[in-house]
Tab-separated table of C-alpha atoms in Angstrom:
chain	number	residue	atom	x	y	z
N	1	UNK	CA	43.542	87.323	163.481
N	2	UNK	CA	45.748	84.522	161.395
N	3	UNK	CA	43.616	83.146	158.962
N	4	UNK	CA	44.931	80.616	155.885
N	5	UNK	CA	42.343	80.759	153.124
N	6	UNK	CA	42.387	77.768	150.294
N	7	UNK	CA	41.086	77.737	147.273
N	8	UNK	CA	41.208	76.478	143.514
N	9	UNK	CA	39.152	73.200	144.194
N	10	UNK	CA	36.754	71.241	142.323
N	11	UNK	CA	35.513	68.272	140.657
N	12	UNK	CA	38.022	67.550	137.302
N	13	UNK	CA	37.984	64.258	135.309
N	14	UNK	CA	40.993	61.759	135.491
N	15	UNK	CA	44.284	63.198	133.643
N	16	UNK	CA	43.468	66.838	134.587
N	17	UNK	CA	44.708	69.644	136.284
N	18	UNK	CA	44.146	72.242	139.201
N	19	UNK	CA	45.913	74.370	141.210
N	20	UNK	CA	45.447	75.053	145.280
N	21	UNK	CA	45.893	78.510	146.496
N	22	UNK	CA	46.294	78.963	150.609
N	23	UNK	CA	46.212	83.259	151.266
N	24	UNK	CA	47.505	83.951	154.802
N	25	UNK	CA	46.713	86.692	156.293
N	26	UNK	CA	47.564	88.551	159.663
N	27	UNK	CA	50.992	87.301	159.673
N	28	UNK	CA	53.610	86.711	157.201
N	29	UNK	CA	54.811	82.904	157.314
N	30	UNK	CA	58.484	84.037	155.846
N	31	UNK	CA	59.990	82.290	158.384
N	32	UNK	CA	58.115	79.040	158.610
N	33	UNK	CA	57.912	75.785	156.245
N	34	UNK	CA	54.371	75.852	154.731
N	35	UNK	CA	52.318	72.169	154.073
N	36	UNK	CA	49.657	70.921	152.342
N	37	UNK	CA	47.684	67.909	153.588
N	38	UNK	CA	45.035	66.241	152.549
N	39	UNK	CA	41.803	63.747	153.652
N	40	UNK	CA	39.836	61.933	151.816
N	41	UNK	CA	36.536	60.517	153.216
N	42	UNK	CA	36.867	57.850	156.353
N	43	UNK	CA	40.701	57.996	156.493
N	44	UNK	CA	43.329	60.137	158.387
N	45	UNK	CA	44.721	63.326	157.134
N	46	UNK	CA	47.909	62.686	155.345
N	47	UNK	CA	51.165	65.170	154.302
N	48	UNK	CA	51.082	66.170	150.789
N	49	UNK	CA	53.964	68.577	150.110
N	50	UNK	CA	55.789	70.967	151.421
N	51	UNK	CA	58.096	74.193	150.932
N	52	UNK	CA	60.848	75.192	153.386
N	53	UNK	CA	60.866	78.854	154.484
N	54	UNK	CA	62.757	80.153	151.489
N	55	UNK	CA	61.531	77.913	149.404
N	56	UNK	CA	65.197	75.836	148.792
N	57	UNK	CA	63.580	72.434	149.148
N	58	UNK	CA	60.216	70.753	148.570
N	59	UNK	CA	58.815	67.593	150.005
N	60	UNK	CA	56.496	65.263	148.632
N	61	UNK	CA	55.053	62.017	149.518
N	62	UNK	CA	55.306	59.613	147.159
N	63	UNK	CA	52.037	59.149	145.610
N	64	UNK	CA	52.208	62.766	144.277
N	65	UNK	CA	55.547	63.305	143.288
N	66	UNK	CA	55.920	64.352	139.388
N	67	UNK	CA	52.616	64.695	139.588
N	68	UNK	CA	52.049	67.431	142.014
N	69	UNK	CA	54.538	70.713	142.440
N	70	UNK	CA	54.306	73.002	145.358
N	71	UNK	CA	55.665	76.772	145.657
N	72	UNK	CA	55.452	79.931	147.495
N	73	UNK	CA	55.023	83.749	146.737
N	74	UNK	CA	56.266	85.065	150.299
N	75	UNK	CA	55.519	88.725	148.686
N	76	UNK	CA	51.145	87.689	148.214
N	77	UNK	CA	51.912	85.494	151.564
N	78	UNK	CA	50.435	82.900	149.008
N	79	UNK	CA	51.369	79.194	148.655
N	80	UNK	CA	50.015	77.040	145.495
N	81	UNK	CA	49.661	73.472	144.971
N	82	UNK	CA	50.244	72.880	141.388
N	83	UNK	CA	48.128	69.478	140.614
N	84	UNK	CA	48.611	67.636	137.476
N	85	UNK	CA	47.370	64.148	136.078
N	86	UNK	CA	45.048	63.511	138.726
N	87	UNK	CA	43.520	60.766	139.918
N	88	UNK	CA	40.539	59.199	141.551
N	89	UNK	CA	42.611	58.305	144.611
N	90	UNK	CA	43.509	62.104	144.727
N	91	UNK	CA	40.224	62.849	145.834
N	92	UNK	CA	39.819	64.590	149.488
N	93	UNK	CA	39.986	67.709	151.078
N	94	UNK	CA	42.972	69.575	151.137
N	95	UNK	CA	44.537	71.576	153.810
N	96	UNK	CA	47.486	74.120	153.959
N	97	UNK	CA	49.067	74.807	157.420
N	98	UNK	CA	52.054	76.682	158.299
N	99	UNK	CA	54.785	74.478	160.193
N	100	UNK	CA	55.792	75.930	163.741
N	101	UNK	CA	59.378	75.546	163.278
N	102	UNK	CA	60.963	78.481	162.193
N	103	UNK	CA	63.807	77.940	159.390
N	104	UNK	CA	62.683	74.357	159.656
N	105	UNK	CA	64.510	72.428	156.103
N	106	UNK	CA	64.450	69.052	157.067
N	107	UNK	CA	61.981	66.364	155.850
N	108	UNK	CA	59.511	65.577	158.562
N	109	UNK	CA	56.101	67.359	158.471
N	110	UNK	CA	53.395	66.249	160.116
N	111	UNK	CA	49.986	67.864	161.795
N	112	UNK	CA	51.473	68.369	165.029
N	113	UNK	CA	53.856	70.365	164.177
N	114	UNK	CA	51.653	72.896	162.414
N	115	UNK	CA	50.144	75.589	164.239
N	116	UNK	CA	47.478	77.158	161.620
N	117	UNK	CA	44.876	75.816	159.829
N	118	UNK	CA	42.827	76.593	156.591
N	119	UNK	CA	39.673	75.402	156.675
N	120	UNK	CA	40.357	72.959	153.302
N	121	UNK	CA	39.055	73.003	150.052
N	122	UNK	CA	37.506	70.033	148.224
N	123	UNK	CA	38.962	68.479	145.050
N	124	UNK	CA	37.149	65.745	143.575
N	125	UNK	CA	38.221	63.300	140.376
N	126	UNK	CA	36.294	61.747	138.528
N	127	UNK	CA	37.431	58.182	136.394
């Protein structure tokens, strides 16, 4: 059974820092783009970041980048989400999925192209 596992979130006051873990296990994802997403309450999940297969290139929407740095450790089939200065408007559930593309490094991610889900992990900011 594939199961991606997130954790790390929390409630932190504005300026702070956490960091998102997604475990996968029953398959390794070695060959697939990995992506975080996020939702915040009454609004649509949005891309986050992303990390090609062998991690050569990131992706980052714009309202997170220098602010938020995303990796992977293929050997603990682990991705992080490095989160720094955070904001109120940062607040939502977030969501790693693996992308279904394998050797995928372009620049598009979105949720239909992922295949597997965490089930999301709150972080909340406080002003």
């Amino acid at each position: 059974q594939v199961q991606l596992v997130e954790s790390g979130g929390g409630l932190v006051q504005a300026g702070g820092s956490l960091r998102l873990s997604c475990a996968a296990s029953g398959r390794t994802f070695s060959r697939y783009a990995m992506v975080w997403f996020r939702q915040a309450p009454g609004k649509e999940r949005e891309f986050v970041a992303a990390v090609t297969y062998n991690g050569g290139r990131t992706s980052y929407t714009d309202s997170v980048k220098g602010r938020f740095t995303i990796s992977r450790d293929d050997a603990r089939n682990t991705v992080y989400l490095q989160m720094a200065s955070l904001k109120p408007e940062d607040t939502a559930v977030y969501y790693c999925a693996a992308d279904r593309r394998p050797y995928y490094v372009g620049s598009y991610y979105g949720t239909e192209v992922c295949d597997y889900w965490g089930q999301g992990t709150q972080v909340t900011v406080s002003s």
